[in-house]
Amino acid sequence: MDRDPRTSDLDGPDRLDALLMRAHRRLGTAVTDRLAAQGGPPELRTPDLALDRLLAATHRAVGTAVSRRRSREARAALARRDLAHEARLAERGPLSNRPSPVRVKYRQQALRLAHRYWPADLAEGMRVAVRLVQNLSDLLEDTARTVVDAASVVEQLREHLRELSRMPKPQRSPVTLTGLDYLVAVESALAEPAERLLHDLHRIRQLLDEELAPAIATLEPATPAYQFGVDAIAQDLIDDLTQGCDQADALAKAVAEVERASSDFVGADLSTAKLDGVRLEGILWDDTTQWPGEWEDLIRRASLPSGEERGVLIVAAEPSDTVIHAQA
């Protein structure tokens, strides 16, 4: 069989499938030409008839083998997609169970709320605060260092905690299960962990201002800090900050859930959604997502592979020049 440039660049199973399909097609053509012939069916002799039957049987066998192989691979691909879809569903929280048209309609407002409650990486900010207190404890163990050095670290910690506390006052209203109260549910999901984090930050700042700072002010040069109980207060502060880290992590999870509910529309039915004026950049979707008829081509042209998993696309900022199919 001569070399086909269309299959020479393929590897593994893809090249085998291409070669089998090409052989199947050429063998079918040969069988058809031999049996039909120009000018009508030929008069076959016994060896010719045996050869024709062998070629026809081979043609059918190759066709059956190719069909079975492709069916197996198609079933395996569907099974992998189903597993990925089940894993995605398992990751979704209560907000993602709200109606898809409601989530896409209010996605900008929901993302704005998430940004208000998470203006920066608060979890990392809490861990930085823990490291500052640990550095302060190490400094206090060095009697050669001055009280001024310790006071400087305290002031740095105070300013850092003040920055972390600049969050909106949490607002929570009774939540119902209607789509009209979706934004209420979003803010409630964010407000609960934010409220706990703010409470911990308030207590930590009180401990810093009312106990640790005054205790450091009483220190005398070359005197161990433990004689003034400063090390014990510093350890209490570390414990409280560690608990605050847990609250910051809980808020991070809530923010991630809002972002997921606002952007993950893989398998969603958006056929009845009103998309005029909705910012669609960043939305994830696949070939099972249903769009309003007049929007489907536009969404497809404006999408690129997300890189998260096979078949999942993301609506890009600018439309692309080519159509990328969700099955790719």
Coordinates of N, CA, C and O in Angstrom, one line a residue, residues 81-220:
R81 N -16.4 11.3 29.7 CA -17.1 12.6 29.9 C -18.2 12.5 31.0 O -18.3 13.4 31.7
D82 N -18.8 11.3 31.1 CA -19.8 11.2 32.2 C -19.2 11.2 33.5 O -19.7 11.8 34.5
L83 N -18.0 10.6 33.6 CA -17.2 10.7 34.9 C -16.8 12.1 35.3 O -16.9 12.5 36.4
A84 N -16.3 12.8 34.3 CA -15.9 14.2 34.5 C -17.1 15.0 34.9 O -17.1 15.9 35.8
H85 N -18.3 14.8 34.2 CA -19.5 15.5 34.6 C -20.0 15.2 36.0 O -20.4 16.1 36.7
E86 N -19.9 13.9 36.4 CA -20.3 13.6 37.7 C -19.4 14.2 38.8 O -19.8 14.7 39.8
A87 N -18.1 14.3 38.5 CA -17.1 14.9 39.4 C -17.4 16.4 39.5 O -17.4 17.0 40.6
R88 N -17.8 17.0 38.3 CA -18.1 18.5 38.3 C -19.4 18.7 39.2 O -19.4 19.7 39.9
L89 N -20.4 17.8 39.0 CA -21.6 18.0 39.8 C -21.3 17.8 41.3 O -21.9 18.5 42.1
A90 N -20.4 16.9 41.7 CA -20.1 16.7 43.1 C -19.4 17.9 43.7 O -19.6 18.2 44.9
E91 N -18.7 18.7 42.9 CA -18.0 19.9 43.4 C -19.0 21.1 43.6 O -18.7 22.0 44.3
R92 N -20.1 21.0 42.9 CA -21.0 22.2 43.0 C -21.8 22.2 44.3 O -22.1 21.2 44.9
G93 N -22.0 23.5 44.7 CA -22.7 23.7 46.0 C -24.1 24.1 45.7 O -24.6 24.1 44.6
P94 N -24.8 24.5 46.8 CA -26.2 24.9 46.7 C -26.5 26.0 45.6 O -27.5 26.0 45.0
L95 N -25.6 27.0 45.5 CA -25.8 28.1 44.6 C -25.9 27.6 43.1 O -26.6 28.1 42.3
S96 N -25.1 26.5 42.8 CA -25.0 26.0 41.5 C -26.3 25.2 41.1 O -26.5 24.9 40.0
N97 N -27.1 24.9 42.2 CA -28.3 24.2 41.9 C -29.5 25.1 41.6 O -30.6 24.7 41.2
R98 N -29.2 26.4 41.7 CA -30.2 27.4 41.3 C -30.4 27.4 39.8 O -29.5 27.0 39.1
P99 N -31.6 27.8 39.3 CA -31.8 27.8 37.8 C -30.7 28.5 37.1 O -30.3 29.6 37.4
S100 N -30.3 27.8 36.0 CA -29.2 28.4 35.2 C -29.5 29.8 34.6 O -28.7 30.7 34.6
P101 N -30.7 30.0 34.1 CA -31.1 31.3 33.5 C -30.9 32.4 34.6 O -30.6 33.6 34.3
V102 N -31.3 32.1 35.9 CA -31.1 33.1 36.9 C -29.7 33.4 37.2 O -29.3 34.5 37.4
R103 N -28.9 32.3 37.3 CA -27.5 32.5 37.6 C -26.7 33.3 36.6 O -25.9 34.1 36.9
V104 N -27.1 33.1 35.3 CA -26.4 33.8 34.2 C -26.9 35.3 34.2 O -26.1 36.2 33.9
K105 N -28.2 35.5 34.5 CA -28.7 36.8 34.5 C -28.1 37.7 35.6 O -27.8 38.9 35.3
Y106 N -27.8 37.2 36.7 CA -27.3 37.9 37.9 C -25.8 37.7 38.1 O -25.3 38.0 39.2
R107 N -25.1 37.1 37.1 CA -23.7 36.7 37.3 C -22.8 37.9 37.7 O -21.9 37.9 38.5
Q108 N -23.0 39.1 37.0 CA -22.2 40.2 37.3 C -22.4 40.7 38.7 O -21.4 41.1 39.4
Q109 N -23.6 40.8 39.1 CA -23.9 41.3 40.5 C -23.3 40.3 41.5 O -22.7 40.7 42.5
A110 N -23.4 39.0 41.2 CA -22.9 38.0 42.2 C -21.3 38.1 42.2 O -20.8 38.0 43.3
L111 N -20.7 38.2 41.1 CA -19.2 38.3 41.1 C -18.8 39.6 41.8 O -17.7 39.6 42.4
R112 N -19.6 40.7 41.6 CA -19.3 41.9 42.3 C -19.3 41.7 43.8 O -18.5 42.2 44.6
L113 N -20.3 41.0 44.3 CA -20.4 40.7 45.7 C -19.2 39.9 46.2 O -18.7 40.2 47.3
A114 N -18.8 38.9 45.4 CA -17.7 38.1 45.8 C -16.4 38.9 45.9 O -15.6 38.7 46.8
H115 N -16.3 39.9 45.0 CA -15.1 40.8 45.1 C -15.1 41.7 46.3 O -14.1 42.0 46.9
R116 N -16.3 42.1 46.7 CA -16.4 43.0 47.9 C -16.0 42.2 49.1 O -15.2 42.7 50.0
Y117 N -16.4 41.0 49.2 CA -16.0 40.2 50.4 C -14.6 39.6 50.3 O -14.1 39.1 51.3
W118 N -14.0 39.6 49.2 CA -12.7 39.0 49.0 C -11.9 40.0 48.1 O -11.5 39.8 47.0
P119 N -11.6 41.2 48.7 CA -10.9 42.2 47.9 C -9.4 41.8 47.6 O -8.8 42.4 46.7
A120 N -8.9 40.9 48.5 CA -7.5 40.5 48.3 C -7.5 39.0 48.9 O -8.5 38.5 49.3
D121 N -6.4 38.4 48.8 CA -6.2 37.0 49.3 C -6.2 37.1 50.9 O -5.1 37.2 51.5
L122 N -7.4 37.1 51.5 CA -7.4 37.2 53.0 C -6.8 36.0 53.7 O -6.3 36.2 54.8
A123 N -6.9 34.8 53.1 CA -6.3 33.6 53.7 C -4.8 33.8 53.8 O -4.2 33.5 54.8
E124 N -4.1 34.3 52.7 CA -2.7 34.5 52.8 C -2.4 35.7 53.7 O -1.4 35.7 54.4
G125 N -3.3 36.7 53.8 CA -3.1 37.8 54.7 C -3.1 37.3 56.1 O -2.3 37.8 57.0
M126 N -4.0 36.4 56.5 CA -3.9 35.8 57.9 C -2.7 35.1 58.1 O -2.1 35.1 59.2
R127 N -2.2 34.3 57.1 CA -1.0 33.6 57.3 C 0.2 34.5 57.5 O 1.2 34.2 58.3
V128 N 0.2 35.6 56.8 CA 1.3 36.6 57.0 C 1.2 37.2 58.4 O 2.3 37.4 59.0
A129 N 0.0 37.4 58.9 CA -0.1 37.9 60.3 C 0.5 36.9 61.3 O 1.2 37.3 62.3
V130 N 0.3 35.6 61.1 CA 0.8 34.5 61.9 C 2.4 34.6 61.9 O 3.0 34.6 62.9
R131 N 2.9 34.8 60.7 CA 4.4 34.9 60.6 C 4.9 36.1 61.3 O 6.0 36.0 61.9
L132 N 4.2 37.2 61.2 CA 4.7 38.4 61.9 C 4.8 38.2 63.4 O 5.7 38.6 64.1
V133 N 3.7 37.5 64.0 CA 3.8 37.2 65.4 C 4.9 36.2 65.8 O 5.5 36.4 66.8
Q134 N 5.1 35.3 64.9 CA 6.2 34.3 65.1 C 7.5 35.0 65.1 O 8.4 34.7 65.9
N135 N 7.7 36.0 64.2 CA 8.9 36.7 64.1 C 9.1 37.6 65.4 O 10.2 37.8 65.9
L136 N 7.9 38.1 65.9 CA 8.0 38.9 67.1 C 8.4 38.1 68.3 O 9.2 38.5 69.1
S137 N 7.9 36.8 68.3 CA 8.3 35.9 69.4 C 9.8 35.6 69.3 O 10.5 35.6 70.4
D138 N 10.3 35.4 68.1 CA 11.8 35.1 68.0 C 12.6 36.4 68.4 O 13.6 36.2 69.0
L139 N 12.1 37.5 68.1 CA 12.8 38.8 68.4 C 12.8 39.0 69.9 O 13.8 39.4 70.5
L140 N 11.7 38.6 70.6 CA 11.7 38.8 72.0 C 12.6 37.9 72.8 O 13.0 38.1 73.9
E141 N 12.9 36.7 72.2 CA 13.8 35.8 72.8 C 15.3 36.3 72.7 O 16.1 35.8 73.5
D142 N 15.5 37.3 71.9 CA 16.9 37.8 71.7 C 17.0 39.1 72.6 O 16.5 40.1 72.3
T143 N 17.5 38.9 73.8 CA 17.6 40.0 74.7 C 18.5 41.2 74.3 O 18.4 42.2 74.8
A144 N 19.3 40.9 73.2 CA 20.1 42.0 72.7 C 19.3 43.0 71.8 O 19.8 44.1 71.6
R145 N 18.1 42.6 71.4 CA 17.3 43.5 70.6 C 16.6 44.5 71.5 O 16.3 44.2 72.7
T146 N 16.3 45.6 71.0 CA 15.6 46.7 71.8 C 14.1 46.5 71.8 O 13.5 45.9 70.9
V147 N 13.5 47.2 72.8 CA 12.1 47.2 72.8 C 11.5 48.0 71.6 O 10.4 47.7 71.1
V148 N 12.3 48.9 71.1 CA 11.8 49.7 69.9 C 11.6 48.8 68.7 O 10.7 48.9 68.0
D149 N 12.5 47.7 68.6 CA 12.3 46.8 67.5 C 11.0 46.0 67.7 O 10.3 45.8 66.7
A150 N 10.7 45.6 68.9 CA 9.5 44.9 69.1 C 8.3 45.8 68.8 O 7.3 45.3 68.3
A151 N 8.3 47.0 69.3 CA 7.2 47.9 69.1 C 7.0 48.2 67.6 O 5.8 48.4 67.2
S152 N 8.1 48.2 66.8 CA 7.9 48.4 65.4 C 7.2 47.3 64.7 O 6.3 47.5 63.9
V153 N 7.5 46.0 65.2 CA 6.8 44.9 64.6 C 5.3 44.9 65.0 O 4.4 44.6 64.2
V154 N 5.0 45.3 66.2 CA 3.6 45.4 66.7 C 2.9 46.4 65.9 O 1.7 46.2 65.5
E155 N 3.5 47.5 65.5 CA 2.8 48.5 64.7 C 2.6 48.0 63.3 O 1.5 48.2 62.7
Q156 N 3.5 47.2 62.8 CA 3.4 46.6 61.5 C 2.2 45.6 61.5 O 1.4 45.6 60.5
L157 N 2.1 44.8 62.5 CA 1.1 43.9 62.7 C -0.3 44.6 62.8 O -1.3 44.2 62.2
R158 N -0.3 45.7 63.6 CA -1.6 46.4 63.8 C -2.1 47.0 62.4 O -3.3 46.9 62.1
E159 N -1.2 47.5 61.6 CA -1.6 48.0 60.3 C -2.1 46.9 59.4 O -3.1 47.1 58.6
H160 N -1.4 45.8 59.5 CA -1.8 44.7 58.6 C -3.2 44.2 59.0 O -4.0 43.9 58.1
L161 N -3.5 44.0 60.3 CA -4.8 43.6 60.7 C -5.9 44.6 60.4 O -7.0 44.2 60.0
R162 N -5.5 45.9 60.4 CA -6.5 46.9 60.0 C -6.8 46.8 58.5 O -8.0 46.9 58.2
E163 N -5.9 46.5 57.7 CA -6.2 46.3 56.3 C -7.1 45.0 56.1 O -8.0 45.1 55.2
L164 N -6.8 44.0 56.8 CA -7.6 42.8 56.7 C -9.1 43.0 57.1 O -10.0 42.3 56.6
S165 N -9.3 43.9 58.0 CA -10.6 44.2 58.6 C -11.4 45.1 57.7 O -12.6 45.3 58.0
R166 N -10.9 45.6 56.6 CA -11.6 46.5 55.7 C -12.5 45.6 54.7 O -12.3 45.5 53.5
M167 N -13.5 45.1 55.3 CA -14.5 44.3 54.6 C -15.9 44.9 54.8 O -16.1 45.6 55.8
P168 N -16.8 44.7 53.9 CA -18.2 45.2 54.1 C -18.9 44.6 55.3 O -18.6 43.4 55.7
K169 N -19.7 45.3 56.0 CA -20.5 44.8 57.1 C -21.4 43.7 56.5 O -22.2 43.9 55.7
P170 N -21.2 42.4 57.0 CA -22.1 41.3 56.4 C -23.5 41.6 56.6 O -24.0 42.1 57.6
Q171 N -24.3 41.3 55.5 CA -25.7 41.5 55.6 C -26.4 40.2 55.2 O -26.1 39.6 54.1
R172 N -27.3 39.7 56.0 CA -27.9 38.4 55.7 C -29.4 38.6 55.9 O -29.9 39.2 56.9
S173 N -30.2 38.2 54.9 CA -31.6 38.2 54.9 C -32.2 36.8 54.8 O -31.5 35.9 54.4
P174 N -33.4 36.6 55.2 CA -34.0 35.3 55.1 C -34.0 34.8 53.6 O -34.3 35.6 52.7
V175 N -33.6 33.6 53.4 CA -33.4 33.0 52.1 C -34.6 32.1 51.7 O -34.9 31.3 52.5
T176 N -35.2 32.3 50.6 CA -36.2 31.4 50.1 C -35.6 30.7 48.9 O -34.5 30.9 48.5
L177 N -36.4 29.8 48.3 CA -35.9 28.9 47.2 C -36.3 29.5 45.9 O -36.2 28.8 44.9
T178 N -36.8 30.7 45.8 CA -37.2 31.2 44.5 C -36.0 31.9 43.8 O -35.1 32.4 44.5
G179 N -36.0 31.9 42.5 CA -34.9 32.4 41.7 C -34.8 33.9 42.0 O -33.7 34.5 41.8
L180 N -35.9 34.6 42.3 CA -35.8 36.1 42.5 C -34.9 36.4 43.7 O -34.4 37.5 43.8
D181 N -34.7 35.5 44.6 CA -33.8 35.8 45.8 C -32.4 35.2 45.7 O -31.7 34.9 46.6
Y182 N -32.0 35.0 44.4 CA -30.7 34.4 44.2 C -29.6 35.3 44.8 O -28.7 34.7 45.5
L183 N -29.6 36.6 44.6 CA -28.5 37.4 45.1 C -28.6 37.5 46.6 O -27.5 37.6 47.3
V184 N -29.8 37.3 47.2 CA -29.8 37.2 48.7 C -29.1 36.0 49.2 O -28.4 36.0 50.2
A185 N -29.3 34.9 48.4 CA -28.6 33.6 48.8 C -27.1 33.8 48.6 O -26.3 33.2 49.4
V186 N -26.7 34.5 47.6 CA -25.2 34.7 47.3 C -24.6 35.4 48.5 O -23.6 35.1 49.0
E187 N -25.3 36.5 48.9 CA -24.7 37.4 50.0 C -24.7 36.6 51.3 O -23.8 36.7 52.1
S188 N -25.8 35.8 51.5 CA -25.8 35.0 52.7 C -24.7 34.0 52.8 O -24.1 33.8 53.8
A189 N -24.4 33.4 51.7 CA -23.3 32.4 51.6 C -22.0 33.1 51.9 O -21.1 32.5 52.5
L190 N -21.8 34.3 51.5 CA -20.6 35.0 51.7 C -20.5 35.6 53.1 O -19.5 35.7 53.8
A191 N -21.7 36.1 53.6 CA -21.7 36.8 54.9 C -21.4 36.0 56.1 O -20.8 36.4 57.0
E192 N -21.9 34.7 56.1 CA -21.7 33.9 57.2 C -20.2 33.7 57.6 O -19.8 33.9 58.7
P193 N -19.3 33.2 56.7 CA -17.9 33.1 57.0 C -17.3 34.4 57.2 O -16.3 34.6 58.0
A194 N -17.7 35.5 56.5 CA -17.1 36.8 56.6 C -17.4 37.3 58.0 O -16.5 38.0 58.6
E195 N -18.6 37.1 58.5 CA -18.9 37.5 59.9 C -18.1 36.9 60.9 O -17.6 37.5 61.9
R196 N -17.8 35.6 60.8 CA -16.9 34.9 61.7 C -15.5 35.4 61.6 O -14.8 35.6 62.7
L197 N -15.0 35.7 60.4 CA -13.7 36.2 60.2 C -13.5 37.6 60.9 O -12.5 37.9 61.6
L198 N -14.5 38.4 60.6 CA -14.5 39.8 61.2 C -14.5 39.7 62.8 O -13.8 40.5 63.4
H199 N -15.3 38.8 63.3 CA -15.3 38.6 64.7 C -14.0 38.2 65.3 O -13.5 38.8 66.3
D200 N -13.3 37.3 64.6 CA -12.0 36.8 65.0 C -11.0 38.0 64.9 O -10.1 38.2 65.8
L201 N -11.1 38.7 63.8 CA -10.1 39.9 63.7 C -10.3 40.9 64.8 O -9.3 41.5 65.3
H202 N -11.6 41.2 65.1 CA -11.9 42.1 66.2 C -11.2 41.7 67.5 O -10.6 42.5 68.2
R203 N -11.4 40.4 67.8 CA -10.8 39.9 69.1 C -9.3 39.9 69.0 O -8.6 40.2 70.0
I204 N -8.7 39.6 67.9 CA -7.3 39.6 67.7 C -6.7 41.0 67.9 O -5.7 41.2 68.6
R205 N -7.4 42.0 67.3 CA -6.9 43.4 67.4 C -7.0 43.8 68.9 O -6.2 44.6 69.4
Q206 N -8.1 43.4 69.6 CA -8.2 43.8 71.0 C -7.1 43.2 71.8 O -6.5 43.8 72.7
L207 N -6.7 41.9 71.5 CA -5.6 41.2 72.3 C -4.3 41.9 72.0 O -3.5 42.1 72.9
L208 N -4.1 42.4 70.8 CA -2.9 43.1 70.4 C -2.8 44.4 71.1 O -1.8 44.8 71.7
D209 N -3.9 45.2 71.1 CA -3.9 46.6 71.6 C -4.0 46.6 73.1 O -3.4 47.5 73.8
E210 N -4.7 45.7 73.7 CA -5.0 45.8 75.2 C -4.0 44.9 76.0 O -3.9 45.2 77.2
E211 N -3.4 43.9 75.4 CA -2.5 43.1 76.2 C -1.1 43.0 75.7 O -0.1 43.3 76.4
L212 N -0.9 42.7 74.4 CA 0.4 42.5 73.9 C 1.2 43.8 73.8 O 2.4 43.9 74.3
A213 N 0.7 44.8 73.2 CA 1.4 46.1 73.1 C 1.7 46.7 74.5 O 2.9 47.1 74.7
P214 N 0.8 46.7 75.5 CA 1.2 47.3 76.8 C 2.2 46.4 77.5 O 3.1 46.9 78.1
A215 N 2.2 45.1 77.3 CA 3.2 44.2 77.9 C 4.6 44.5 77.3 O 5.6 44.5 78.0
I216 N 4.6 44.7 76.0 CA 5.9 45.0 75.4 C 6.5 46.3 75.8 O 7.7 46.5 76.0
A217 N 5.6 47.3 76.1 CA 6.0 48.6 76.6 C 6.6 48.5 77.9 O 7.4 49.4 78.3
T218 N 6.3 47.5 78.7 CA 6.9 47.4 80.1 C 8.2 46.7 80.1 O 8.9 46.5 81.1
L219 N 8.6 46.1 78.9 CA 9.9 45.4 78.9 C 11.1 46.3 79.2 O 11.1 47.5 78.9
E220 N 12.1 45.7 79.8 CA 13.3 46.4 80.0 C 14.4 45.7 79.2 O 14.4 44.5 79.0

